[in-house]
Amino acid sequence: MSESNSSANCCDLAGNAQKPEDAVIVIFGATGDLARRKIFPALYNLERMGVMPPNAAIVGFARRDLSGGAFSAMARESCELYSHIKPLDPSAWASFERRLSYVRGSFDEASAYESLALRLSDPALPPNALFYLATAPEEFSVVARRLAAAGLGSAGRGEAQLSPFRRLIVEKPYGSDLASARALNSTLRGCFDEHDIFRIDHYLGKETVQNLLYFRFANSIFEPLWNRGHIESVEIDVLESGGIGERGGYYDKAGAARDMLQNHLVQLLCLVAMEAPASLEPEAVRDEKVKVLKSIRDYSPEELLSRSIRGQYDEALTADGKPVRGYASEPRVSPGSRTETFVSLRLEVDNWRFAGVPFTLRTGKALDRQLSEIRVNFKRPPATLFAGYCGDSLAPNALTLRIQPDEGLWLRFNAKEPGIARVAPKELRFAYRESNDAYFPEAYERLIADALSGDSTLFIRADEAEESWRIVDALEAAWKAEGPPLLYAAGSSGPVLRDRESGGPW
């Protein structure tokens, strides 16, 4: 059946989904980089696509002394620069601008929260509120406590009391280690009920990541093969060609493991390795993700060192002879810093389905590629017939799920070459942007809409965050006893190290 005629077989789940509800969306840190680059463009795009609830209002909260007009002008410039829908639609912008207002105040200023509470009590505004913490991480607890003190929290109300709602979106990094994550959990839960806390990881809002659940559990041809009997290994890569830019102040305290491994890559691992949830309800999905993390055992420091590679990009010359500075020369990086900009970690999920299958998680800066993808490598056929004749030259089957760029799926298989007795690898390819003319939403659009509807499926639960920190904390502790990171040239494929257990290359 052609794609154009296949819509009759579509199963539309949108009718079962909750709809975004009217609410006042309060953005703390509204003049910051995250709000300007991601949040305002996402909200505007929801407006343009008709997803924004009709009576929703948007309140910016920040330290800068801005008039309402200046705040609107800043939001407009953000949407013009960073919205992926261009040019700005005059009608959509006019509707969006009417929603905007601004409250000036520092994050620990009680009187500013009193002004905010007074603003939210206006009967012309929706009674619901969604608070977005687009602030520096050290402000998360401060803002949550001040909201609760002003009567704007939800702790103690219980799940039965759903209206009006008070929800909190918390950006990453969610803590800097297990102890700080637990402390932050304790603080937030003292101010908001757990079901009202939405810990955001924008990777979970990407279309290809969401498709993992559909791809695995809506198809009968792959799920029976999705186990240790058929899968040789899984590789999860989030690689970046750019350096840290102006983020040295933050990055030098975090490093690649805390900045990327603990959240983005671990979340992708969970979606690849999880069992089928009992339903599509948020807690059913999140329960299965936590089970995956609990199935990763506590490795000894020696095991973690043998399973990991830690690197830092060094100065190099580009192909046209231009110098590229190394990490140690980046602004606001401490002299002699041992912070890693590349990490590779091999984990195993010790459950019935995946015991013995290595999952290799890699991420790095200033590399020769810019991509995010998952590769599932299947085992070679038994050494009879073609495998017996071809040996290692018979390419193993592999499934690649590309998250960005060129979102799509690639399945590698072996086939006969025309006119000659030769086996060669071929690919079946599905590219979202080539085969789908529909709107391709950005991650923040989906996640904000889900928070407005109360759907927490794509958000991180407290125990998920703590389990992922357990893994990264152990890795960081093992590294402390080791020397500095391996240097690799900026623009290269990263550090090369022979596996200390098997002697093979990574």
Coordinates of C-alpha atoms in Angstrom, one line a residue:
M1 CA 0.0 0.0 0.0
S2 CA 1.4 3.4 -0.9
E3 CA 2.0 5.9 1.9
S4 CA -0.7 8.2 0.6
N5 CA -3.3 5.5 1.0
S6 CA -2.1 4.1 4.3
S7 CA -3.9 6.7 6.5
A8 CA -6.9 4.3 6.8
N9 CA -4.7 2.1 8.9
C10 CA -3.4 4.8 11.2
C11 CA -4.2 4.5 14.9
D12 CA -4.8 8.1 16.1
L13 CA -3.9 8.4 19.8
A14 CA -4.3 12.2 19.9
G15 CA -8.0 11.8 20.8
N16 CA -7.0 10.0 24.0
A17 CA -4.5 12.7 25.0
Q18 CA -5.2 15.4 27.5
K19 CA -5.4 18.9 26.1
P20 CA -3.4 21.9 27.3
E21 CA -5.4 23.8 29.9
D22 CA -5.6 27.6 30.3
A23 CA -3.0 28.7 32.8
V24 CA -0.8 31.6 33.7
I25 CA 2.7 30.6 32.6
V26 CA 5.3 32.3 34.8
I27 CA 8.9 32.3 33.4
F28 CA 11.5 32.9 36.1
G29 CA 14.7 34.1 34.4
A30 CA 12.6 35.5 31.5
T31 CA 15.5 37.7 30.3
G32 CA 18.0 34.9 30.2
D33 CA 19.5 33.0 27.4
L34 CA 17.3 29.9 27.8
A35 CA 14.1 31.9 27.8
R36 CA 15.1 33.9 24.8
R37 CA 16.4 31.0 22.7
K38 CA 14.0 28.3 23.5
I39 CA 11.0 29.1 25.7
F40 CA 9.6 32.2 24.0
P41 CA 10.0 30.8 20.5
A42 CA 8.3 27.6 21.7
L43 CA 5.4 29.4 23.2
Y44 CA 5.0 31.6 20.1
N45 CA 5.0 28.5 17.9
L46 CA 2.3 27.0 20.0
E47 CA 0.3 30.2 19.5
R48 CA 0.9 30.0 15.7
M49 CA -0.1 26.4 15.5
G50 CA -3.3 27.0 17.5
V51 CA -2.1 24.8 20.4
M52 CA -1.9 27.6 23.0
P53 CA -5.1 27.5 25.2
P54 CA -7.3 30.5 24.4
N55 CA -7.0 32.3 27.8
A56 CA -3.5 31.4 28.7
A57 CA -1.3 34.3 29.9
I58 CA 2.5 34.6 30.1
V59 CA 4.3 36.5 32.9
G60 CA 8.0 37.1 32.8
F61 CA 9.8 37.4 36.1
A62 CA 13.4 38.6 36.2
R63 CA 15.8 41.1 37.9
R64 CA 16.0 43.6 35.0
D65 CA 14.0 46.7 35.2
L66 CA 11.8 46.5 32.1
S67 CA 8.6 48.1 31.1
G68 CA 5.9 45.9 29.6
G69 CA 6.6 47.3 26.2
A70 CA 10.3 46.6 26.5
F71 CA 9.6 43.1 27.6
S72 CA 7.3 42.5 24.6
A73 CA 10.0 43.9 22.3
M74 CA 12.6 41.5 23.8
A75 CA 10.2 38.5 23.4
R76 CA 9.5 39.5 19.8
E77 CA 13.2 39.8 18.9
S78 CA 13.7 36.3 20.5
C79 CA 10.9 34.8 18.4
E80 CA 12.2 36.5 15.2
L81 CA 15.8 35.2 15.8
Y82 CA 15.1 31.7 17.2
S83 CA 11.7 30.5 16.0
H84 CA 12.1 27.8 13.4
I85 CA 9.0 29.1 11.7
K86 CA 9.9 32.1 9.7
P87 CA 9.0 34.9 9.1
L88 CA 7.0 36.0 12.1
D89 CA 3.3 35.9 11.5
P90 CA 1.8 39.3 12.3
S91 CA -1.6 37.9 13.4
A92 CA -0.1 35.2 15.6
W93 CA 2.3 37.7 17.1
A94 CA -0.5 40.2 17.9
S95 CA -2.4 37.4 19.7
F96 CA 0.7 36.2 21.5
E97 CA 1.8 39.7 22.6
R98 CA -1.6 40.3 24.3
R99 CA -0.7 37.5 26.6
L100 CA 2.6 39.0 27.8
S101 CA 3.3 40.9 31.0
Y102 CA 6.3 41.4 33.3
V103 CA 7.1 41.4 37.0
R104 CA 10.5 42.7 38.2
G105 CA 12.1 41.2 41.2
S106 CA 15.1 39.3 42.5
F107 CA 14.6 35.6 43.1
D108 CA 14.9 35.9 46.8
E109 CA 12.8 39.0 47.2
A110 CA 9.6 38.3 49.2
S111 CA 7.8 41.4 48.0
A112 CA 8.2 40.4 44.4
Y113 CA 6.4 37.2 45.0
E114 CA 3.7 39.1 46.8
S115 CA 3.3 41.2 43.7
L116 CA 3.2 38.0 41.6
A117 CA 0.6 36.4 43.8
L118 CA -1.5 39.6 43.5
R119 CA -1.1 39.5 39.7
L120 CA -2.2 35.8 39.6
S121 CA -5.3 36.5 41.8
D122 CA -6.8 38.7 39.0
P123 CA -10.1 37.1 38.2
A124 CA -9.5 37.9 34.5
L125 CA -6.7 35.4 34.5
P126 CA -7.0 31.6 34.5
P127 CA -6.8 30.2 38.1
N128 CA -4.1 27.6 37.0
A129 CA -0.4 28.4 37.1
L130 CA 2.7 26.8 35.5
F131 CA 6.0 28.1 36.9
Y132 CA 9.0 27.6 34.7
L133 CA 12.4 27.8 36.4
A134 CA 14.6 29.0 33.5
T135 CA 17.2 30.2 36.1
A136 CA 20.6 29.2 37.2
P137 CA 20.5 25.9 39.1
E138 CA 21.4 27.5 42.4
E139 CA 18.1 29.5 42.3
F140 CA 15.8 26.4 41.9
S141 CA 15.3 25.9 45.7
V142 CA 15.1 29.7 46.4
V143 CA 12.3 30.2 43.9
A144 CA 10.4 27.1 45.0
R145 CA 10.5 28.2 48.7
R146 CA 9.4 31.7 47.8
L147 CA 6.5 30.5 45.8
A148 CA 5.4 28.2 48.6
A149 CA 5.7 31.1 51.1
A150 CA 3.6 33.3 48.9
G151 CA 0.8 30.6 48.8
L152 CA 1.6 29.6 45.3
G153 CA 2.9 26.0 45.9
S154 CA 0.9 22.8 45.9
A155 CA 2.5 20.6 48.6
G156 CA 0.0 18.7 50.7
R157 CA -2.9 19.2 48.4
G158 CA -2.8 15.6 47.2
E159 CA -3.5 14.3 43.7
A160 CA -7.3 14.4 44.2
Q161 CA -7.2 18.2 44.3
L162 CA -6.4 19.0 40.7
S163 CA -8.0 22.3 40.1
P164 CA -6.6 24.9 40.1
F165 CA -3.3 23.4 39.4
R166 CA 0.1 24.7 40.5
R167 CA 2.9 23.0 38.4
L168 CA 6.7 23.6 38.4
I169 CA 9.0 22.9 35.4
V170 CA 12.6 22.4 36.5
E171 CA 15.4 22.6 34.0
K172 CA 18.6 20.6 34.1
P173 CA 21.1 20.3 35.6
Y174 CA 19.0 18.7 38.3
G175 CA 21.6 18.7 41.0
S176 CA 25.4 18.2 40.6
D177 CA 25.6 14.8 42.3
L178 CA 23.4 12.3 44.1
A179 CA 23.5 14.2 47.4
S180 CA 22.5 17.6 45.9
A181 CA 19.8 15.9 43.8
R182 CA 18.3 14.4 46.9
A183 CA 18.5 17.7 48.7
L184 CA 16.8 19.5 45.8
N185 CA 14.1 16.7 45.7
S186 CA 13.4 17.3 49.4
T187 CA 13.1 21.0 48.9
L188 CA 10.9 20.9 45.9
R189 CA 8.6 18.2 47.5
G190 CA 8.2 20.5 50.5
C191 CA 6.8 23.1 48.1
F192 CA 5.0 21.2 45.4
D193 CA 3.6 17.7 45.2
E194 CA 5.7 15.2 43.2
H195 CA 3.0 14.9 40.5
D196 CA 3.2 18.7 40.0
I197 CA 7.0 18.7 39.4
F198 CA 8.1 18.4 35.8
R199 CA 11.8 17.8 35.5
I200 CA 12.6 18.6 31.9
D201 CA 15.1 16.9 29.6
H202 CA 14.6 18.4 26.1
Y203 CA 15.9 15.3 24.4
L204 CA 12.8 13.4 25.5
G205 CA 10.7 16.0 23.5
K206 CA 12.5 15.2 20.2
E207 CA 10.3 13.3 17.7
T208 CA 12.8 10.5 17.0
V209 CA 13.2 9.9 20.7
Q210 CA 9.5 9.7 21.2
N211 CA 9.3 7.3 18.3
L212 CA 11.4 4.8 20.2
L213 CA 8.3 3.6 22.1
Y214 CA 6.2 3.5 18.9
F215 CA 8.9 1.7 16.9
R216 CA 9.6 -0.9 19.5
F217 CA 6.1 -1.7 20.8
A218 CA 3.9 -1.1 17.8
N219 CA 5.8 -3.5 15.5
S220 CA 5.9 -7.3 15.7
I221 CA 9.1 -7.6 13.6
F222 CA 11.6 -6.0 15.9
E223 CA 10.4 -6.5 19.5
P224 CA 11.0 -10.4 19.4
L225 CA 14.6 -9.6 18.4
W226 CA 15.1 -6.9 21.0
N227 CA 17.1 -9.0 23.5
R228 CA 20.5 -10.6 24.3
G229 CA 19.8 -13.6 22.0
H230 CA 19.9 -11.3 18.9
I231 CA 21.6 -8.0 19.9
E232 CA 25.4 -7.9 20.0
S233 CA 25.8 -4.3 21.4
V234 CA 24.1 -0.9 21.6
E235 CA 25.9 2.4 20.9
I236 CA 24.4 5.7 22.0
D237 CA 26.2 8.8 20.7
V238 CA 25.6 12.5 21.3
L239 CA 28.5 14.2 19.5
E240 CA 29.1 17.9 18.9
S241 CA 31.5 19.7 16.5
G242 CA 31.5 22.9 18.5
G243 CA 33.5 23.6 21.7
I244 CA 32.0 25.0 24.9
G245 CA 31.8 28.6 23.6
E246 CA 31.0 31.0 26.4
R247 CA 29.9 28.3 28.8
G248 CA 33.2 27.9 30.5
G249 CA 32.0 29.1 33.9
Y250 CA 29.4 26.4 34.1
Y251 CA 31.1 23.7 32.0
D252 CA 34.3 23.7 34.0
K253 CA 32.3 22.7 37.1
A254 CA 30.2 20.1 35.3
G255 CA 32.1 18.4 32.5
A256 CA 30.7 16.0 29.9
A257 CA 29.6 13.3 32.4
R258 CA 27.4 15.7 34.4
D259 CA 26.3 17.9 31.5
M260 CA 25.3 15.2 29.1
L261 CA 25.8 11.6 30.3
Q262 CA 23.7 11.8 33.4
N263 CA 20.6 13.1 31.6
H264 CA 20.4 12.8 27.8
L265 CA 22.4 9.6 27.3
V266 CA 21.0 7.8 30.3
Q267 CA 17.5 8.6 29.2
L268 CA 18.1 7.2 25.7
L269 CA 19.5 4.1 27.3
C270 CA 16.3 3.7 29.3
L271 CA 14.1 4.0 26.3
V272 CA 16.1 1.4 24.4
A273 CA 16.3 -1.1 27.2
M274 CA 13.0 -0.8 29.0
E275 CA 10.3 -3.4 29.0
A276 CA 6.9 -2.8 27.6
P277 CA 4.9 -0.7 30.1
A278 CA 1.5 -1.9 31.2
S279 CA -0.1 1.1 29.6
L280 CA 0.7 4.5 28.1
E281 CA 0.0 6.2 31.4
P282 CA 2.9 8.4 32.5
E283 CA 3.7 6.4 35.7
A284 CA 3.6 3.1 33.8
V285 CA 6.3 4.3 31.4
R286 CA 8.4 5.9 34.1
D287 CA 8.3 2.8 36.2
E288 CA 9.9 0.8 33.5
K289 CA 12.6 3.4 32.9
V290 CA 13.5 3.3 36.6
K291 CA 13.7 -0.5 36.5
V292 CA 16.4 -0.2 33.8
L293 CA 18.5 2.1 35.9
K294 CA 18.1 -0.2 39.0
S295 CA 19.4 -3.1 36.8
I296 CA 22.7 -1.3 36.3
R297 CA 24.9 -2.6 39.1
D298 CA 27.4 -0.7 41.2
Y299 CA 30.7 -1.2 39.5
S300 CA 34.0 -1.1 41.4
P301 CA 36.3 1.9 40.7
E302 CA 38.6 -0.5 38.8
E303 CA 35.8 -1.7 36.6
L304 CA 34.6 1.8 35.9
L305 CA 38.1 2.9 34.8
S306 CA 38.3 -0.1 32.5
R307 CA 34.9 0.7 31.0
S308 CA 35.4 4.4 30.5
I309 CA 37.4 6.9 28.4
R310 CA 37.8 10.5 29.5
G311 CA 39.2 13.1 27.2
Q312 CA 39.7 16.9 26.8
Y313 CA 40.0 18.7 23.5
D314 CA 43.3 20.3 22.7
E315 CA 44.3 23.1 20.3
A316 CA 44.6 22.1 16.6
L317 CA 44.6 23.4 13.1
T318 CA 41.6 23.3 10.8
A319 CA 41.9 21.9 7.3
D320 CA 42.6 25.4 6.0
G321 CA 45.3 26.0 8.6
K322 CA 43.4 28.2 11.0
P323 CA 44.2 27.5 14.7
V324 CA 41.4 26.3 17.0
R325 CA 42.0 26.8 20.7
G326 CA 41.9 24.0 23.2
Y327 CA 39.6 23.7 26.2
A328 CA 42.2 25.0 28.6
S329 CA 42.4 28.3 26.6
E330 CA 38.6 28.8 26.6
P331 CA 37.2 31.8 28.5
R332 CA 36.5 31.2 32.2
V333 CA 38.2 27.8 32.3
S334 CA 40.5 27.3 35.2
P335 CA 44.2 26.9 34.3
G336 CA 45.3 23.3 34.3
S337 CA 41.6 22.2 34.4
R338 CA 41.1 18.4 34.4
T339 CA 37.5 18.7 33.3
E340 CA 36.5 16.2 30.6
T341 CA 34.9 17.3 27.4
F342 CA 34.6 13.7 26.1
V343 CA 33.4 10.6 27.9
S344 CA 32.7 7.1 26.7
L345 CA 31.2 4.6 29.2
R346 CA 30.3 1.0 28.7
L347 CA 27.4 -0.2 30.9
E348 CA 25.4 -3.4 31.1
V349 CA 21.8 -3.8 32.0
D350 CA 21.7 -6.9 34.2
N351 CA 18.2 -8.1 33.6
W352 CA 16.8 -11.1 31.8
R353 CA 16.4 -9.3 28.4
F354 CA 19.8 -7.6 28.1
A355 CA 22.3 -9.4 30.4
G356 CA 25.7 -9.4 28.8
V357 CA 24.9 -6.9 26.1
P358 CA 27.2 -3.8 26.3
F359 CA 25.7 -0.4 26.0
T360 CA 28.3 2.2 25.1
L361 CA 27.4 5.8 25.8
R362 CA 29.6 8.5 24.1
T363 CA 29.4 12.3 24.2
G364 CA 32.0 15.0 23.4
K365 CA 32.7 18.5 22.3
A366 CA 34.9 19.8 19.4
L367 CA 34.6 16.6 17.4
D368 CA 34.6 15.9 13.7
R369 CA 30.9 15.2 13.6
Q370 CA 27.7 16.7 14.9
L371 CA 25.1 14.0 15.5
S372 CA 22.9 12.2 18.0
E373 CA 22.0 8.6 17.3
I374 CA 21.4 5.1 18.6
R375 CA 22.8 2.1 16.9
V376 CA 21.6 -1.4 17.7
N377 CA 24.1 -3.9 16.4
F378 CA 22.7 -7.4 15.8
K379 CA 24.6 -10.6 16.0
R380 CA 26.0 -12.2 12.9
P381 CA 24.2 -15.3 11.6
P382 CA 25.6 -18.7 12.6
A383 CA 28.8 -19.8 10.9
T384 CA 27.1 -21.7 8.2
L385 CA 26.3 -20.8 4.6
F386 CA 27.3 -17.1 4.0
A387 CA 28.8 -16.5 7.4
G388 CA 30.9 -19.6 7.0
Y389 CA 32.2 -18.4 3.6
C390 CA 32.5 -14.7 4.4
G391 CA 33.6 -14.5 8.0
D392 CA 34.0 -11.0 9.3
S393 CA 33.4 -9.5 5.9
L394 CA 29.7 -10.4 6.2
A395 CA 28.4 -7.1 7.7
P396 CA 26.2 -7.6 10.8
N397 CA 22.7 -6.2 10.6
A398 CA 22.3 -2.9 12.4
L399 CA 19.5 -0.5 13.1
T400 CA 20.3 3.2 13.5
L401 CA 17.9 5.7 15.0
R402 CA 19.1 9.2 14.1
I403 CA 17.9 11.8 16.5
Q404 CA 19.6 14.8 14.8
P405 CA 20.3 15.9 12.2
D406 CA 18.4 14.1 9.4
E407 CA 16.0 12.5 11.8
G408 CA 15.1 9.0 10.8
L409 CA 15.7 5.2 10.8
W410 CA 18.3 3.1 8.9
L411 CA 18.2 -0.6 8.7
R412 CA 21.4 -2.3 7.4
F413 CA 21.0 -5.8 5.8
N414 CA 22.9 -8.0 3.4
A415 CA 21.8 -8.6 -0.2
K416 CA 23.2 -10.1 -3.4
E417 CA 24.9 -7.7 -5.8
P418 CA 23.3 -7.8 -9.3
G419 CA 25.2 -9.8 -11.9
I420 CA 27.8 -11.3 -9.5
A421 CA 27.9 -13.8 -6.6
R422 CA 28.7 -11.2 -4.0
V423 CA 27.1 -10.3 -0.7
A424 CA 27.1 -6.5 0.1
P425 CA 25.5 -4.4 2.8
K426 CA 22.4 -2.3 1.8
E427 CA 20.1 0.0 3.7
L428 CA 16.4 0.6 4.1
R429 CA 16.0 4.2 5.0
F430 CA 13.2 6.3 6.5
A431 CA 13.7 10.0 6.9
Y432 CA 11.1 12.0 8.7
R433 CA 11.6 15.3 6.9
E434 CA 11.5 13.6 3.5
S435 CA 8.4 11.5 4.0
N436 CA 6.3 13.7 6.3
D437 CA 4.9 17.1 5.1
A438 CA 3.3 17.7 8.5
Y439 CA 4.6 20.2 11.0
F440 CA 7.8 19.0 12.8
P441 CA 7.6 20.4 16.3
E442 CA 10.6 21.4 18.4
A443 CA 11.2 19.6 21.7
Y444 CA 10.3 22.5 23.9
E445 CA 6.9 23.0 22.2
R446 CA 5.9 19.4 22.9
L447 CA 7.1 19.5 26.5
I448 CA 5.5 22.8 27.4
A449 CA 2.2 21.6 25.9
D450 CA 2.5 18.4 27.9
A451 CA 3.1 20.3 31.1
L452 CA 0.0 22.4 30.5
S453 CA -2.0 19.2 30.0
G454 CA -0.5 17.5 33.1
D455 CA 1.1 14.7 31.0
S456 CA 4.4 13.8 32.8
T457 CA 5.4 10.9 30.5
L458 CA 8.4 12.7 28.9
F459 CA 9.6 14.3 32.2
I460 CA 12.0 12.9 34.8
R461 CA 10.7 11.5 38.0
A462 CA 12.7 12.1 41.2
D463 CA 13.9 8.4 41.5
E464 CA 15.0 8.5 37.9
A465 CA 17.2 11.5 38.6
E466 CA 18.7 9.9 41.7
E467 CA 19.4 6.6 40.0
S468 CA 21.3 8.2 37.1
W469 CA 23.3 10.3 39.6
R470 CA 24.3 7.1 41.4
I471 CA 26.0 5.9 38.2
V472 CA 27.7 9.2 37.4
D473 CA 28.8 9.8 41.0
A474 CA 30.6 6.4 41.0
L475 CA 32.3 7.2 37.7
E476 CA 33.5 10.7 38.9
A477 CA 34.8 9.1 42.1
A478 CA 36.8 6.5 40.1
W479 CA 38.3 9.3 37.8
K480 CA 39.6 11.2 40.8
A481 CA 42.2 8.6 41.4
E482 CA 43.3 8.6 37.8
G483 CA 45.5 11.1 35.9
P484 CA 44.3 14.0 33.7
P485 CA 42.0 13.4 30.8
L486 CA 43.5 12.2 27.5
L487 CA 44.0 15.1 25.1
Y488 CA 42.5 14.9 21.6
A489 CA 42.8 17.4 18.8
A490 CA 39.8 19.7 18.3
G491 CA 38.0 18.5 15.1
S492 CA 39.2 14.9 15.5
S493 CA 37.1 11.8 16.3
G494 CA 38.1 12.0 19.9
P495 CA 40.6 10.2 22.1
V496 CA 41.6 6.6 21.2
L497 CA 42.2 4.1 23.9
R498 CA 42.5 0.3 23.8
D499 CA 40.0 -1.5 25.9
R500 CA 41.9 -2.5 29.1
E501 CA 39.9 -5.7 29.4
S502 CA 39.8 -7.1 25.9
G503 CA 42.6 -5.2 24.2
G504 CA 40.3 -4.2 21.4
P505 CA 39.7 -0.6 20.2
W506 CA 36.7 1.3 21.4

